[in-house]
Amino acid sequence: MANTIHFPKLANQYVGVYGTLKSGFSNHSLLGDSPLVDEGWIMGISLYDLGPFPGATRSASEQPVFVEVYAVDDDTLAALDHLEGYNPDSPCSSLYIRQQMQLEAGPNCWIYLYNKPIDGYLRLDDGIWTG
């Protein structure tokens, strides 16, 4: 019987996380062994406290949102899509949509944007969700 060599899955894209996927929060384990590659601020979105988790939406706000950026493989990205309720075949019905955005002083990364009304939710003016 020949030995099988298992190669690690290659991380091939970046995801910026701002809520329960951040280090130390409840869903961080879904990132598995994905390495933290950067952290910083993203302009053009606002952050809202939705109760047990946050949601970011596009806005003209001058206050950026703080994200941790991880290099992820396709399987991890699919697991994140599932967590965020994102269906690429039906983005209009998705809880979150995934879009490319530019880190203020870093790489482009995928960001999950809340895809439902934010009326009545508290906007986090400092751009940081602390749980």
PDB file of C-alpha atoms in Angstrom:
ATOM      1  CA  MET A   1       0.000   0.000   0.000  1.00  0.00           C
ATOM      2  CA  ALA A   2       1.499   3.332  -1.035  1.00  0.00           C
ATOM      3  CA  ASN A   3       1.776   6.156   1.449  1.00  0.00           C
ATOM      4  CA  THR A   4      -0.640   8.967   0.772  1.00  0.00           C
ATOM      5  CA  ILE A   5       0.735  12.472   1.066  1.00  0.00           C
ATOM      6  CA  HIS A   6      -1.724  15.040   2.361  1.00  0.00           C
ATOM      7  CA  PHE A   7      -1.002  18.608   1.402  1.00  0.00           C
ATOM      8  CA  PRO A   8      -2.540  21.468   3.370  1.00  0.00           C
ATOM      9  CA  LYS A   9      -5.292  23.368   1.610  1.00  0.00           C
ATOM     10  CA  LEU A  10      -3.980  26.602   0.226  1.00  0.00           C
ATOM     11  CA  ALA A  11      -5.416  29.845   1.520  1.00  0.00           C
ATOM     12  CA  ASN A  12      -6.293  31.761  -1.581  1.00  0.00           C
ATOM     13  CA  GLN A  13      -8.408  34.726  -0.518  1.00  0.00           C
ATOM     14  CA  TYR A  14      -8.878  37.186   2.315  1.00  0.00           C
ATOM     15  CA  VAL A  15     -11.909  37.674   4.570  1.00  0.00           C
ATOM     16  CA  GLY A  16     -12.359  40.653   6.874  1.00  0.00           C
ATOM     17  CA  VAL A  17     -14.319  39.844  10.046  1.00  0.00           C
ATOM     18  CA  TYR A  18     -15.799  42.347  12.483  1.00  0.00           C
ATOM     19  CA  GLY A  19     -18.019  40.316  14.838  1.00  0.00           C
ATOM     20  CA  THR A  20     -18.397  36.800  16.197  1.00  0.00           C
ATOM     21  CA  LEU A  21     -15.659  35.512  13.858  1.00  0.00           C
ATOM     22  CA  LYS A  22     -13.003  37.730  15.471  1.00  0.00           C
ATOM     23  CA  SER A  23     -10.399  36.167  17.740  1.00  0.00           C
ATOM     24  CA  GLY A  24     -11.861  35.421  21.168  1.00  0.00           C
ATOM     25  CA  PHE A  25     -15.495  35.339  20.009  1.00  0.00           C
ATOM     26  CA  SER A  26     -17.985  32.486  19.638  1.00  0.00           C
ATOM     27  CA  ASN A  27     -17.568  31.639  15.935  1.00  0.00           C
ATOM     28  CA  HIS A  28     -13.814  32.177  15.570  1.00  0.00           C
ATOM     29  CA  SER A  29     -13.253  28.406  15.488  1.00  0.00           C
ATOM     30  CA  LEU A  30     -14.890  28.291  12.027  1.00  0.00           C
ATOM     31  CA  LEU A  31     -11.747  29.948  10.695  1.00  0.00           C
ATOM     32  CA  GLY A  32      -9.808  26.815  11.699  1.00  0.00           C
ATOM     33  CA  ASP A  33      -6.109  27.216  10.934  1.00  0.00           C
ATOM     34  CA  SER A  34      -6.633  30.279   8.744  1.00  0.00           C
ATOM     35  CA  PRO A  35      -3.833  32.720   9.511  1.00  0.00           C
ATOM     36  CA  LEU A  36      -4.441  36.299  10.579  1.00  0.00           C
ATOM     37  CA  VAL A  37      -2.740  38.352   7.856  1.00  0.00           C
ATOM     38  CA  ASP A  38      -3.754  41.900   8.730  1.00  0.00           C
ATOM     39  CA  GLU A  39      -6.112  44.045  10.719  1.00  0.00           C
ATOM     40  CA  GLY A  40      -7.305  47.545  10.177  1.00  0.00           C
ATOM     41  CA  TRP A  41     -10.141  49.790   9.093  1.00  0.00           C
ATOM     42  CA  ILE A  42     -12.608  49.701   6.206  1.00  0.00           C
ATOM     43  CA  MET A  43     -14.258  52.930   5.070  1.00  0.00           C
ATOM     44  CA  GLY A  44     -17.689  53.188   3.485  1.00  0.00           C
ATOM     45  CA  ILE A  45     -19.550  50.921   5.896  1.00  0.00           C
ATOM     46  CA  SER A  46     -21.289  51.422   9.236  1.00  0.00           C
ATOM     47  CA  LEU A  47     -21.516  48.872  12.033  1.00  0.00           C
ATOM     48  CA  TYR A  48     -24.717  48.051  13.950  1.00  0.00           C
ATOM     49  CA  ASP A  49     -25.340  46.048  17.109  1.00  0.00           C
ATOM     50  CA  LEU A  50     -28.001  43.494  16.149  1.00  0.00           C
ATOM     51  CA  GLY A  51     -28.066  41.870  19.600  1.00  0.00           C
ATOM     52  CA  PRO A  52     -26.121  38.588  19.606  1.00  0.00           C
ATOM     53  CA  PHE A  53     -24.049  39.653  16.581  1.00  0.00           C
ATOM     54  CA  PRO A  54     -23.248  42.789  14.569  1.00  0.00           C
ATOM     55  CA  GLY A  55     -24.045  43.768  11.024  1.00  0.00           C
ATOM     56  CA  ALA A  56     -22.255  46.169   8.706  1.00  0.00           C
ATOM     57  CA  THR A  57     -23.959  48.047   5.886  1.00  0.00           C
ATOM     58  CA  ARG A  58     -22.658  50.314   3.158  1.00  0.00           C
ATOM     59  CA  SER A  59     -22.839  53.962   4.157  1.00  0.00           C
ATOM     60  CA  ALA A  60     -21.321  57.366   3.581  1.00  0.00           C
ATOM     61  CA  SER A  61     -20.143  57.426   7.203  1.00  0.00           C
ATOM     62  CA  GLU A  62     -16.704  58.860   7.830  1.00  0.00           C
ATOM     63  CA  GLN A  63     -16.223  56.424  10.738  1.00  0.00           C
ATOM     64  CA  PRO A  64     -14.525  53.232   9.527  1.00  0.00           C
ATOM     65  CA  VAL A  65     -15.160  49.708  10.831  1.00  0.00           C
ATOM     66  CA  PHE A  66     -12.355  47.656  12.412  1.00  0.00           C
ATOM     67  CA  VAL A  67     -11.732  44.190  10.921  1.00  0.00           C
ATOM     68  CA  GLU A  68      -9.350  41.285  11.348  1.00  0.00           C
ATOM     69  CA  VAL A  69      -8.292  39.854   7.973  1.00  0.00           C
ATOM     70  CA  TYR A  70      -7.710  36.114   7.554  1.00  0.00           C
ATOM     71  CA  ALA A  71      -6.388  34.131   4.587  1.00  0.00           C
ATOM     72  CA  VAL A  72      -8.942  31.379   3.925  1.00  0.00           C
ATOM     73  CA  ASP A  73      -9.357  28.457   1.563  1.00  0.00           C
ATOM     74  CA  ASP A  74     -12.507  27.652  -0.410  1.00  0.00           C
ATOM     75  CA  ASP A  75     -13.876  25.209   2.188  1.00  0.00           C
ATOM     76  CA  THR A  76     -13.542  27.787   4.967  1.00  0.00           C
ATOM     77  CA  LEU A  77     -15.164  30.447   2.809  1.00  0.00           C
ATOM     78  CA  ALA A  78     -18.088  28.079   2.153  1.00  0.00           C
ATOM     79  CA  ALA A  79     -18.449  27.476   5.921  1.00  0.00           C
ATOM     80  CA  LEU A  80     -18.480  31.243   6.511  1.00  0.00           C
ATOM     81  CA  ASP A  81     -21.089  31.702   3.769  1.00  0.00           C
ATOM     82  CA  HIS A  82     -23.267  29.155   5.559  1.00  0.00           C
ATOM     83  CA  LEU A  83     -22.850  30.856   8.947  1.00  0.00           C
ATOM     84  CA  GLU A  84     -23.687  34.248   7.474  1.00  0.00           C
ATOM     85  CA  GLY A  85     -26.736  32.979   5.605  1.00  0.00           C
ATOM     86  CA  TYR A  86     -25.202  33.965   2.272  1.00  0.00           C
ATOM     87  CA  ASN A  87     -26.453  32.153  -0.809  1.00  0.00           C
ATOM     88  CA  PRO A  88     -24.512  33.262  -3.901  1.00  0.00           C
ATOM     89  CA  ASP A  89     -27.332  31.914  -6.102  1.00  0.00           C
ATOM     90  CA  SER A  90     -29.910  34.070  -4.308  1.00  0.00           C
ATOM     91  CA  PRO A  91     -28.204  37.133  -2.808  1.00  0.00           C
ATOM     92  CA  CYS A  92     -31.489  39.081  -2.468  1.00  0.00           C
ATOM     93  CA  SER A  93     -32.833  36.531   0.014  1.00  0.00           C
ATOM     94  CA  SER A  94     -29.551  36.173   1.922  1.00  0.00           C
ATOM     95  CA  LEU A  95     -29.169  37.439   5.489  1.00  0.00           C
ATOM     96  CA  TYR A  96     -25.706  38.759   4.594  1.00  0.00           C
ATOM     97  CA  ILE A  97     -24.118  39.362   1.218  1.00  0.00           C
ATOM     98  CA  ARG A  98     -20.398  38.951   0.546  1.00  0.00           C
ATOM     99  CA  GLN A  99     -18.608  41.796  -1.243  1.00  0.00           C
ATOM    100  CA  GLN A 100     -15.002  42.784  -1.912  1.00  0.00           C
ATOM    101  CA  MET A 101     -13.840  45.880  -0.040  1.00  0.00           C
ATOM    102  CA  GLN A 102     -10.504  47.615   0.464  1.00  0.00           C
ATOM    103  CA  LEU A 103      -8.774  47.668   3.834  1.00  0.00           C
ATOM    104  CA  GLU A 104      -7.711  51.268   4.471  1.00  0.00           C
ATOM    105  CA  ALA A 105      -4.014  50.386   4.483  1.00  0.00           C
ATOM    106  CA  GLY A 106      -4.000  46.819   3.249  1.00  0.00           C
ATOM    107  CA  PRO A 107      -5.441  44.204   0.902  1.00  0.00           C
ATOM    108  CA  ASN A 108      -8.857  43.811  -0.651  1.00  0.00           C
ATOM    109  CA  CYS A 109     -10.928  41.328   1.303  1.00  0.00           C
ATOM    110  CA  TRP A 110     -14.365  39.789   1.383  1.00  0.00           C
ATOM    111  CA  ILE A 111     -16.745  41.458   3.865  1.00  0.00           C
ATOM    112  CA  TYR A 112     -20.168  40.200   4.879  1.00  0.00           C
ATOM    113  CA  LEU A 113     -22.697  43.038   4.713  1.00  0.00           C
ATOM    114  CA  TYR A 114     -26.033  42.795   6.496  1.00  0.00           C
ATOM    115  CA  ASN A 115     -28.798  42.497   3.906  1.00  0.00           C
ATOM    116  CA  LYS A 116     -31.888  43.341   5.974  1.00  0.00           C
ATOM    117  CA  PRO A 117     -33.321  46.617   7.358  1.00  0.00           C
ATOM    118  CA  ILE A 118     -31.326  48.182  10.198  1.00  0.00           C
ATOM    119  CA  ASP A 119     -34.121  50.421  11.480  1.00  0.00           C
ATOM    120  CA  GLY A 120     -34.129  50.486  15.284  1.00  0.00           C
ATOM    121  CA  TYR A 121     -30.645  48.998  15.719  1.00  0.00           C
ATOM    122  CA  LEU A 122     -27.876  50.869  17.520  1.00  0.00           C
ATOM    123  CA  ARG A 123     -25.102  52.151  15.257  1.00  0.00           C
ATOM    124  CA  LEU A 124     -21.657  51.590  16.782  1.00  0.00           C
ATOM    125  CA  ASP A 125     -20.051  54.950  16.147  1.00  0.00           C
ATOM    126  CA  ASP A 126     -16.547  53.758  17.102  1.00  0.00           C
ATOM    127  CA  GLY A 127     -16.685  51.021  14.424  1.00  0.00           C
ATOM    128  CA  ILE A 128     -15.758  48.235  16.857  1.00  0.00           C
ATOM    129  CA  TRP A 129     -18.043  45.419  18.032  1.00  0.00           C
ATOM    130  CA  THR A 130     -17.151  44.146  21.493  1.00  0.00           C
ATOM    131  CA  GLY A 131     -19.940  41.622  21.982  1.00  0.00           C
TER     132      GLY A 131
END
